[in-house]
Amino acid sequence: MNRHWQQLKNKALELSYRTANQHLRLAVTGLAGAGKTAFITAIINKLLLVSPNNSKQLPLFSVCRDQRLLATKRVLQPDLQLASFGYETALNQLLAETPQWPPSTTNISELRLAIKFRPAQGLLAKFLNDTSATLLLDIVDYPGEWLLDLPMLGLSYQQWCDSVWASIDNFRLSPYFEAFEAKVSALLPDAEASDEQLAMVAASYQQLLLDMVQQQGFYLAQPGRLLLPGDLAGAPILSFFPLLPQQLMAEKWVSGSIYRVLEHRYREYVAKVVKPFYYDYFAGFDRQLVLVDCFTALNRGKAQFEDMTRALNAITQSFRFGNSSLLRRLFAPKIDKLLFAASKVDQITRDQQGNVLALLNAMLAPGRNFADSAGCSVETMAVSAIRATRPGMVSDNEYGEQEVVTGTRLSDRQYVTLYPGQVPRHLPDETFWQQQGFHFCDFAPPKVDSAEDFEHVRLDHLLEFLLGDKLQ
């Protein structure tokens, strides 16, 4: 009884805050390697440290600039079935004697902050009739791999198979492709299915997808839970894969055949894995932050870069966009602000940061136009939540004064000074891929004495876009 009473109290409190427009659910995601965990850790760290006497690190965040942010504290999260975001663990890794970037996201997690602030003179101050107000901020972290499944909501099994095989040229780059193709080709779609046979081919497909993402540097892999199966590991709902186009003539195939079983498992996966994620979590977000690591994709090559561009635009069209009226905020929230942030911009020279912003806008034009047309406020930024390098200048006999970055290279922990190269301002053409000299280097986190010493690039600008209107 006590537990149910507490749940009712929590729901009532949340409802009162949403009624006052003082509750916000911020979702943070991105594709593999975008740095989500470190990014969220940095946001939480900065907000927890801010006070009226300590606001200089976020000068573009208006509530800090005006010294109206009084305090931020972590409070109990509302959803007891979600894992708690591992803030302390991630922060300790960043502050270790040998600093480490926190590991990638493997599950959905949540953390709630209560941001106490002094309202500006206006409606909120009059409504609250108090000298302070509180914004409840729920930060939800979820794997980008799961996000890649959202386009499956609109596809039949046959359509999904066609979409997967449209990338056959990319698959051929993997040493595991021939084995998977041979196993699928050997199947008779109208033959009776067996769990063992389907599990064997699904395992071969899983091996192919893992290699494509982890070794070949691609992004668009479905189903995403094959990459991060969690508690679904070994379950038949994950034992499906795309049949070849010539195997999809299914009009006369009966129940129990390989084709029908794969089709059924696909539909069950969409219904019981993808849809619950969408309706239970994704559709309830108010703001969405998508982190994009442009530099690693440029390093990897044309096919990988174009694959990332397709993946980002495909998932963007799955978002629920639109302005949130009061009734919609209470009963059917929609994403009303979307931010695409090019991460790790401290790891290129300052003169190239404008280029990466222009490139990001070019990459995301189709998805951005979709969001704009649905009434969502869309922004792109070039940011770094934790600055890992320092800018500098060197003299070159051929080029004269040259901008560089210096920092600790992650691979061997050597302190290096380098010029990563020029970032294209537009979608790269064939000339770029044939002649480009861009070489992005992964840098280790900086060695600092305390959490207050972490520097950033435009994190205050990011917070102003995502939270500023709720802290007026």
GROMACS .gro file of N, CA, C and O in nm, residues 181-286:
model
  424
  181GLU      N    1   2.590  -1.522  -4.669
  181GLU     CA    2   2.519  -1.533  -4.796
  181GLU      C    3   2.501  -1.679  -4.836
  181GLU      O    4   2.394  -1.719  -4.885
  182ALA      N    5   2.604  -1.759  -4.814
  182ALA     CA    6   2.595  -1.902  -4.849
  182ALA      C    7   2.489  -1.972  -4.766
  182ALA      O    8   2.412  -2.055  -4.818
  183LYS      N    9   2.484  -1.940  -4.636
  183LYS     CA   10   2.385  -2.004  -4.548
  183LYS      C   11   2.243  -1.965  -4.588
  183LYS      O   12   2.151  -2.049  -4.589
  184VAL      N   13   2.222  -1.837  -4.621
  184VAL     CA   14   2.088  -1.794  -4.662
  184VAL      C   15   2.051  -1.856  -4.796
  184VAL      O   16   1.938  -1.902  -4.817
  185SER      N   17   2.144  -1.859  -4.891
  185SER     CA   18   2.116  -1.913  -5.024
  185SER      C   19   2.078  -2.060  -5.018
  185SER      O   20   2.000  -2.109  -5.103
  186ALA      N   21   2.130  -2.130  -4.919
  186ALA     CA   22   2.102  -2.274  -4.907
  186ALA      C   23   1.962  -2.302  -4.853
  186ALA      O   24   1.916  -2.416  -4.860
  187LEU      N   25   1.894  -2.201  -4.801
  187LEU     CA   26   1.761  -2.222  -4.744
  187LEU      C   27   1.656  -2.234  -4.854
  187LEU      O   28   1.663  -2.167  -4.956
  188LEU      N   29   1.558  -2.319  -4.829
  188LEU     CA   30   1.439  -2.329  -4.914
  188LEU      C   31   1.326  -2.263  -4.837
  188LEU      O   32   1.277  -2.318  -4.737
  189PRO      N   33   1.285  -2.142  -4.878
  189PRO     CA   34   1.189  -2.065  -4.797
  189PRO      C   35   1.058  -2.137  -4.770
  189PRO      O   36   0.992  -2.109  -4.670
  190ASP      N   37   1.018  -2.232  -4.858
  190ASP     CA   38   0.892  -2.303  -4.837
  190ASP      C   39   0.911  -2.431  -4.757
  190ASP      O   40   0.815  -2.503  -4.728
  191ALA      N   41   1.037  -2.462  -4.717
  191ALA     CA   42   1.062  -2.581  -4.636
  191ALA      C   43   1.021  -2.557  -4.492
  191ALA      O   44   1.008  -2.442  -4.446
  192GLU      N   45   1.001  -2.665  -4.418
  192GLU     CA   46   0.962  -2.653  -4.277
  192GLU      C   47   1.077  -2.594  -4.196
  192GLU      O   48   1.191  -2.635  -4.210
  193ALA      N   49   1.044  -2.499  -4.112
  193ALA     CA   50   1.146  -2.431  -4.033
  193ALA      C   51   1.182  -2.511  -3.909
  193ALA      O   52   1.100  -2.586  -3.856
  194SER      N   53   1.308  -2.495  -3.866
  194SER     CA   54   1.352  -2.553  -3.738
  194SER      C   55   1.427  -2.446  -3.660
  194SER      O   56   1.498  -2.363  -3.718
  195ASP      N   57   1.410  -2.446  -3.528
  195ASP     CA   58   1.475  -2.347  -3.443
  195ASP      C   59   1.626  -2.351  -3.460
  195ASP      O   60   1.693  -2.246  -3.463
  196GLU      N   61   1.683  -2.472  -3.466
  196GLU     CA   62   1.828  -2.485  -3.473
  196GLU      C   63   1.883  -2.424  -3.602
  196GLU      O   64   1.984  -2.354  -3.602
  197GLN      N   65   1.816  -2.451  -3.713
  197GLN     CA   66   1.863  -2.399  -3.841
  197GLN      C   67   1.855  -2.247  -3.846
  197GLN      O   68   1.950  -2.178  -3.887
  198LEU      N   69   1.743  -2.192  -3.800
  198LEU     CA   70   1.727  -2.047  -3.803
  198LEU      C   71   1.823  -1.979  -3.706
  198LEU      O   72   1.877  -1.872  -3.736
  199ALA      N   73   1.846  -2.041  -3.591
  199ALA     CA   74   1.940  -1.984  -3.494
  199ALA      C   75   2.082  -1.981  -3.550
  199ALA      O   76   2.157  -1.885  -3.528
  200MET      N   77   2.119  -2.084  -3.627
  200MET     CA   78   2.253  -2.089  -3.686
  200MET      C   79   2.272  -1.977  -3.789
  200MET      O   80   2.374  -1.907  -3.788
  201VAL      N   81   2.173  -1.956  -3.875
  201VAL     CA   82   2.185  -1.851  -3.976
  201VAL      C   83   2.178  -1.713  -3.910
  201VAL      O   84   2.251  -1.621  -3.948
  202ALA      N   85   2.093  -1.698  -3.808
  202ALA     CA   86   2.083  -1.571  -3.736
  202ALA      C   87   2.215  -1.537  -3.667
  202ALA      O   88   2.256  -1.420  -3.663
  203ALA      N   89   2.284  -1.639  -3.614
  203ALA     CA   90   2.414  -1.615  -3.551
  203ALA      C   91   2.516  -1.567  -3.654
  203ALA      O   92   2.601  -1.481  -3.625
  204SER      N   93   2.508  -1.621  -3.776
  204SER     CA   94   2.598  -1.577  -3.883
  204SER      C   95   2.567  -1.432  -3.921
  204SER      O   96   2.659  -1.352  -3.946
  205TYR      N   97   2.438  -1.397  -3.925
  205TYR     CA   98   2.399  -1.259  -3.955
  205TYR      C   99   2.444  -1.164  -3.844
  205TYR      O  100   2.493  -1.054  -3.872
  206GLN      N  101   2.432  -1.209  -3.720
  206GLN     CA  102   2.479  -1.127  -3.607
  206GLN      C  103   2.629  -1.101  -3.617
  206GLN      O  104   2.676  -0.989  -3.594
  207GLN      N  105   2.704  -1.204  -3.650
  207GLN     CA  106   2.849  -1.189  -3.666
  207GLN      C  107   2.882  -1.089  -3.776
  207GLN      O  108   2.974  -1.007  -3.764
  208LEU      N  109   2.805  -1.094  -3.884
  208LEU     CA  110   2.824  -1.000  -3.994
  208LEU      C  111   2.796  -0.856  -3.949
  208LEU      O  112   2.875  -0.765  -3.976
  209LEU      N  113   2.684  -0.835  -3.879
  209LEU     CA  114   2.649  -0.701  -3.834
  209LEU      C  115   2.752  -0.646  -3.736
  209LEU      O  116   2.791  -0.529  -3.744
  210LEU      N  117   2.797  -0.728  -3.642
  210LEU     CA  118   2.897  -0.683  -3.545
  210LEU      C  119   3.025  -0.641  -3.615
  210LEU      O  120   3.087  -0.540  -3.580
  211ASP      N  121   3.066  -0.718  -3.715
  211ASP     CA  122   3.187  -0.683  -3.789
  211ASP      C  123   3.167  -0.555  -3.869
  211ASP      O  124   3.256  -0.470  -3.876
  212MET      N  125   3.049  -0.539  -3.928
  212MET     CA  126   3.022  -0.420  -4.008
  212MET      C  127   3.032  -0.294  -3.923
  212MET      O  128   3.086  -0.192  -3.966
  213VAL      N  129   2.982  -0.299  -3.799
  213VAL     CA  130   2.980  -0.181  -3.712
  213VAL      C  131   3.114  -0.164  -3.641
  213VAL      O  132   3.171  -0.054  -3.639
  214GLN      N  133   3.164  -0.272  -3.581
  214GLN     CA  134   3.281  -0.260  -3.494
  214GLN      C  135   3.413  -0.258  -3.569
  214GLN      O  136   3.510  -0.196  -3.523
  215GLN      N  137   3.420  -0.324  -3.684
  215GLN     CA  138   3.546  -0.333  -3.757
  215GLN      C  139   3.545  -0.254  -3.889
  215GLN      O  140   3.645  -0.189  -3.923
  216GLN      N  141   3.434  -0.260  -3.962
  216GLN     CA  142   3.428  -0.194  -4.093
  216GLN      C  143   3.383  -0.049  -4.083
  216GLN      O  144   3.395   0.026  -4.179
  217GLY      N  145   3.327  -0.011  -3.966
  217GLY     CA  146   3.294   0.130  -3.943
  217GLY      C  147   3.162   0.176  -4.000
  217GLY      O  148   3.144   0.296  -4.023
  218PHE      N  149   3.067   0.084  -4.021
  218PHE     CA  150   2.935   0.124  -4.068
  218PHE      C  151   2.841   0.148  -3.950
  218PHE      O  152   2.875   0.120  -3.835
  219TYR      N  153   2.721   0.198  -3.979
  219TYR     CA  154   2.631   0.243  -3.873
  219TYR      C  155   2.492   0.180  -3.882
  219TYR      O  156   2.435   0.144  -3.780
  220LEU      N  157   2.437   0.170  -4.002
  220LEU     CA  158   2.298   0.129  -4.019
  220LEU      C  159   2.288  -0.023  -4.016
  220LEU      O  160   2.308  -0.091  -4.116
  221ALA      N  161   2.259  -0.078  -3.897
  221ALA     CA  162   2.252  -0.222  -3.877
  221ALA      C  163   2.120  -0.256  -3.809
  221ALA      O  164   2.089  -0.202  -3.702
  222GLN      N  165   2.041  -0.344  -3.869
  222GLN     CA  166   1.912  -0.385  -3.813
  222GLN      C  167   1.901  -0.536  -3.814
  222GLN      O  168   1.945  -0.601  -3.909
  223PRO      N  169   1.839  -0.595  -3.709
  223PRO     CA  170   1.786  -0.530  -3.590
  223PRO      C  171   1.896  -0.487  -3.492
  223PRO      O  172   1.993  -0.560  -3.473
  224GLY      N  173   1.877  -0.372  -3.431
  224GLY     CA  174   1.978  -0.319  -3.341
  224GLY      C  175   2.004  -0.406  -3.221
  224GLY      O  176   2.115  -0.406  -3.166
  225ARG      N  177   1.904  -0.482  -3.179
  225ARG     CA  178   1.924  -0.566  -3.060
  225ARG      C  179   2.017  -0.684  -3.086
  225ARG      O  180   2.062  -0.748  -2.991
  226LEU      N  181   2.046  -0.713  -3.212
  226LEU     CA  182   2.148  -0.814  -3.238
  226LEU      C  183   2.285  -0.762  -3.198
  226LEU      O  184   2.375  -0.840  -3.164
  227LEU      N  185   2.304  -0.630  -3.201
  227LEU     CA  186   2.430  -0.572  -3.158
  227LEU      C  187   2.437  -0.563  -3.006
  227LEU      O  188   2.543  -0.581  -2.947
  228LEU      N  189   2.324  -0.534  -2.944
  228LEU     CA  190   2.316  -0.523  -2.798
  228LEU      C  191   2.192  -0.600  -2.751
  228LEU      O  192   2.090  -0.542  -2.716
  229PRO      N  193   2.199  -0.734  -2.749
  229PRO     CA  194   2.079  -0.813  -2.721
  229PRO      C  195   2.029  -0.804  -2.577
  229PRO      O  196   1.910  -0.820  -2.552
  230GLY      N  197   2.119  -0.779  -2.480
  230GLY     CA  198   2.076  -0.771  -2.341
  230GLY      C  199   2.007  -0.898  -2.296
  230GLY      O  200   2.055  -1.010  -2.322
  231ASP      N  201   1.888  -0.884  -2.233
  231ASP     CA  202   1.817  -1.001  -2.182
  231ASP      C  203   1.748  -1.080  -2.292
  231ASP      O  204   1.686  -1.184  -2.265
  232LEU      N  205   1.759  -1.035  -2.417
  232LEU     CA  206   1.701  -1.109  -2.529
  232LEU      C  207   1.802  -1.205  -2.593
  232LEU      O  208   1.768  -1.272  -2.691
  233ALA      N  209   1.923  -1.211  -2.542
  233ALA     CA  210   2.025  -1.299  -2.598
  233ALA      C  211   1.976  -1.444  -2.601
  233ALA      O  212   1.931  -1.498  -2.499
  234GLY      N  213   1.982  -1.505  -2.718
  234GLY     CA  214   1.939  -1.644  -2.733
  234GLY      C  215   1.790  -1.663  -2.753
  234GLY      O  216   1.745  -1.775  -2.779
  235ALA      N  217   1.711  -1.556  -2.744
  235ALA     CA  218   1.566  -1.568  -2.759
  235ALA      C  219   1.530  -1.583  -2.906
  235ALA      O  220   1.590  -1.519  -2.993
  236PRO      N  221   1.429  -1.667  -2.939
  236PRO     CA  222   1.390  -1.684  -3.080
  236PRO      C  223   1.346  -1.555  -3.147
  236PRO      O  224   1.354  -1.545  -3.269
  237ILE      N  225   1.303  -1.455  -3.069
  237ILE     CA  226   1.256  -1.330  -3.130
  237ILE      C  227   1.370  -1.258  -3.201
  237ILE      O  228   1.346  -1.175  -3.289
  238LEU      N  229   1.496  -1.292  -3.167
  238LEU     CA  230   1.611  -1.236  -3.237
  238LEU      C  231   1.665  -1.328  -3.346
  238LEU      O  232   1.760  -1.292  -3.416
  239SER      N  233   1.605  -1.444  -3.362
  239SER     CA  234   1.653  -1.539  -3.463
  239SER      C  235   1.581  -1.516  -3.595
  239SER      O  236   1.506  -1.601  -3.644
  240PHE      N  237   1.600  -1.397  -3.650
  240PHE     CA  238   1.550  -1.372  -3.784
  240PHE      C  239   1.656  -1.292  -3.860
  240PHE      O  240   1.747  -1.235  -3.801
  241PHE      N  241   1.642  -1.290  -3.991
  241PHE     CA  242   1.742  -1.231  -4.079
  241PHE      C  243   1.677  -1.207  -4.214
  241PHE      O  244   1.568  -1.258  -4.242
  242PRO      N  245   1.741  -1.129  -4.302
  242PRO     CA  246   1.680  -1.101  -4.431
  242PRO      C  247   1.704  -1.214  -4.532
  242PRO      O  248   1.818  -1.257  -4.553
  243LEU      N  249   1.598  -1.262  -4.592
  243LEU     CA  250   1.612  -1.354  -4.704
  243LEU      C  251   1.654  -1.277  -4.829
  243LEU      O  252   1.636  -1.155  -4.837
  244LEU      N  253   1.710  -1.348  -4.925
  244LEU     CA  254   1.753  -1.285  -5.049
  244LEU      C  255   1.631  -1.242  -5.132
  244LEU      O  256   1.523  -1.301  -5.119
  245PRO      N  257   1.646  -1.140  -5.216
  245PRO     CA  258   1.531  -1.092  -5.296
  245PRO      C  259   1.462  -1.203  -5.374
  245PRO      O  260   1.338  -1.205  -5.385
  246GLN      N  261   1.538  -1.297  -5.430
  246GLN     CA  262   1.477  -1.404  -5.509
  246GLN      C  263   1.404  -1.507  -5.423
  246GLN      O  264   1.335  -1.595  -5.476
  247GLN      N  265   1.416  -1.497  -5.291
  247GLN     CA  266   1.348  -1.590  -5.200
  247GLN      C  267   1.219  -1.532  -5.142
  247GLN      O  268   1.158  -1.594  -5.056
  248LEU      N  269   1.177  -1.416  -5.190
  248LEU     CA  270   1.067  -1.345  -5.125
  248LEU      C  271   0.933  -1.363  -5.196
  248LEU      O  272   0.837  -1.294  -5.163
  249MET      N  273   0.922  -1.454  -5.292
  249MET     CA  274   0.794  -1.481  -5.358
  249MET      C  275   0.714  -1.574  -5.268
  249MET      O  276   0.724  -1.697  -5.276
  250ALA      N  277   0.631  -1.516  -5.183
  250ALA     CA  278   0.577  -1.591  -5.070
  250ALA      C  279   0.428  -1.621  -5.079
  250ALA      O  280   0.369  -1.666  -4.981
  251GLU      N  281   0.364  -1.599  -5.193
  251GLU     CA  282   0.219  -1.608  -5.198
  251GLU      C  283   0.166  -1.745  -5.154
  251GLU      O  284   0.065  -1.755  -5.085
  252LYS      N  285   0.235  -1.852  -5.192
  252LYS     CA  286   0.180  -1.986  -5.167
  252LYS      C  287   0.245  -2.057  -5.049
  252LYS      O  288   0.215  -2.173  -5.023
  253TRP      N  289   0.334  -1.991  -4.979
  253TRP     CA  290   0.404  -2.058  -4.871
  253TRP      C  291   0.317  -2.063  -4.747
  253TRP      O  292   0.252  -1.965  -4.709
  254VAL      N  293   0.319  -2.178  -4.684
  254VAL     CA  294   0.223  -2.206  -4.577
  254VAL      C  295   0.283  -2.176  -4.440
  254VAL      O  296   0.403  -2.155  -4.426
  255SER      N  297   0.195  -2.176  -4.341
  255SER     CA  298   0.238  -2.156  -4.203
  255SER      C  299   0.338  -2.264  -4.163
  255SER      O  300   0.321  -2.382  -4.198
  256GLY      N  301   0.442  -2.226  -4.092
  256GLY     CA  302   0.545  -2.321  -4.050
  256GLY      C  303   0.662  -2.328  -4.143
  256GLY      O  304   0.766  -2.388  -4.111
  257SER      N  305   0.650  -2.267  -4.263
  257SER     CA  306   0.763  -2.263  -4.355
  257SER      C  307   0.866  -2.164  -4.306
  257SER      O  308   0.838  -2.076  -4.222
  258ILE      N  309   0.989  -2.174  -4.357
  258ILE     CA  310   1.096  -2.084  -4.315
  258ILE      C  311   1.056  -1.939  -4.337
  258ILE      O  312   1.074  -1.853  -4.249
  259TYR      N  313   0.997  -1.911  -4.454
  259TYR     CA  314   0.958  -1.774  -4.482
  259TYR      C  315   0.856  -1.724  -4.381
  259TYR      O  316   0.871  -1.614  -4.326
  260ARG      N  317   0.751  -1.802  -4.356
  260ARG     CA  318   0.645  -1.757  -4.266
  260ARG      C  319   0.695  -1.741  -4.124
  260ARG      O  320   0.653  -1.649  -4.052
  261VAL      N  321   0.785  -1.827  -4.080
  261VAL     CA  322   0.839  -1.815  -3.944
  261VAL      C  323   0.925  -1.689  -3.932
  261VAL      O  324   0.916  -1.615  -3.833
  262LEU      N  325   1.009  -1.664  -4.032
  262LEU     CA  326   1.090  -1.541  -4.029
  262LEU      C  327   1.002  -1.417  -4.032
  262LEU      O  328   1.027  -1.319  -3.961
  263GLU      N  329   0.899  -1.420  -4.116
  263GLU     CA  330   0.806  -1.307  -4.123
  263GLU      C  331   0.738  -1.285  -3.988
  263GLU      O  332   0.723  -1.171  -3.942
  264HIS      N  333   0.696  -1.395  -3.924
  264HIS     CA  334   0.630  -1.385  -3.794
  264HIS      C  335   0.725  -1.329  -3.688
  264HIS      O  336   0.685  -1.242  -3.609
  265ARG      N  337   0.849  -1.374  -3.687
  265ARG     CA  338   0.946  -1.326  -3.587
  265ARG      C  339   0.978  -1.179  -3.611
  265ARG      O  340   0.997  -1.104  -3.514
  266TYR      N  341   0.985  -1.140  -3.736
  266TYR     CA  342   1.006  -0.998  -3.766
  266TYR      C  343   0.892  -0.915  -3.709
  266TYR      O  344   0.915  -0.812  -3.642
  267ARG      N  345   0.768  -0.957  -3.735
  267ARG     CA  346   0.652  -0.882  -3.686
  267ARG      C  347   0.650  -0.879  -3.533
  267ARG      O  348   0.617  -0.777  -3.472
  268GLU      N  349   0.686  -0.990  -3.471
  268GLU     CA  350   0.689  -0.995  -3.325
  268GLU      C  351   0.798  -0.903  -3.268
  268GLU      O  352   0.778  -0.838  -3.166
  269TYR      N  353   0.912  -0.898  -3.336
  269TYR     CA  354   1.019  -0.809  -3.293
  269TYR      C  355   0.973  -0.664  -3.299
  269TYR      O  356   0.994  -0.586  -3.205
  270VAL      N  357   0.909  -0.627  -3.409
  270VAL     CA  358   0.860  -0.490  -3.422
  270VAL      C  359   0.753  -0.461  -3.316
  270VAL      O  360   0.753  -0.354  -3.253
  271ALA      N  361   0.664  -0.558  -3.293
  271ALA     CA  362   0.552  -0.537  -3.200
  271ALA      C  363   0.595  -0.538  -3.054
  271ALA      O  364   0.543  -0.462  -2.973
  272LYS      N  365   0.692  -0.623  -3.019
  272LYS     CA  366   0.722  -0.645  -2.877
  272LYS      C  367   0.855  -0.586  -2.832
  272LYS      O  368   0.884  -0.584  -2.712
  273VAL      N  369   0.936  -0.539  -2.928
  273VAL     CA  370   1.064  -0.476  -2.891
  273VAL      C  371   1.068  -0.330  -2.939
  273VAL      O  372   1.091  -0.240  -2.859
  274VAL      N  373   1.041  -0.309  -3.067
  274VAL     CA  374   1.052  -0.173  -3.121
  274VAL      C  375   0.937  -0.085  -3.074
  274VAL      O  376   0.959   0.027  -3.026
  275LYS      N  377   0.814  -0.132  -3.088
  275LYS     CA  378   0.699  -0.049  -3.050
  275LYS      C  379   0.698  -0.014  -2.902
  275LYS      O  380   0.672   0.102  -2.867
  276PRO      N  381   0.723  -0.108  -2.811
  276PRO     CA  382   0.726  -0.069  -2.669
  276PRO      C  383   0.831   0.038  -2.638
  276PRO      O  384   0.805   0.129  -2.559
  277PHE      N  385   0.948   0.027  -2.701
  277PHE     CA  386   1.048   0.132  -2.682
  277PHE      C  387   0.996   0.266  -2.732
  277PHE      O  388   1.011   0.369  -2.667
  278TYR      N  389   0.929   0.263  -2.848
  278TYR     CA  390   0.878   0.387  -2.905
  278TYR      C  391   0.769   0.448  -2.816
  278TYR      O  392   0.775   0.565  -2.779
  279TYR      N  393   0.670   0.367  -2.780
  279TYR     CA  394   0.555   0.423  -2.709
  279TYR      C  395   0.581   0.443  -2.559
  279TYR      O  396   0.528   0.538  -2.500
  280ASP      N  397   0.661   0.356  -2.498
  280ASP     CA  398   0.685   0.369  -2.354
  280ASP      C  399   0.786   0.479  -2.322
  280ASP      O  400   0.780   0.540  -2.215
  281TYR      N  401   0.879   0.504  -2.413
  281TYR     CA  402   0.986   0.600  -2.384
  281TYR      C  403   0.998   0.708  -2.490
  281TYR      O  404   0.983   0.827  -2.463
  282PHE      N  405   1.023   0.668  -2.611
  282PHE     CA  406   1.059   0.763  -2.716
  282PHE      C  407   0.951   0.867  -2.740
  282PHE      O  408   0.978   0.987  -2.754
  283ALA      N  409   0.825   0.822  -2.744
  283ALA     CA  410   0.716   0.913  -2.775
  283ALA      C  411   0.688   1.010  -2.661
  283ALA      O  412   0.611   1.105  -2.677
  284GLY      N  413   0.750   0.989  -2.545
  284GLY     CA  414   0.728   1.077  -2.430
  284GLY      C  415   0.834   1.182  -2.412
  284GLY      O  416   0.830   1.257  -2.313
  285PHE      N  417   0.931   1.190  -2.502
  285PHE     CA  418   1.037   1.289  -2.489
  285PHE      C  419   0.988   1.427  -2.533
  285PHE      O  420   0.909   1.440  -2.627
  286ASP      N  421   1.037   1.531  -2.466
  286ASP     CA  422   1.006   1.669  -2.502
  286ASP      C  423   1.113   1.730  -2.591
  286ASP      O  424   1.083   1.809  -2.681
   0.00000   0.00000   0.00000
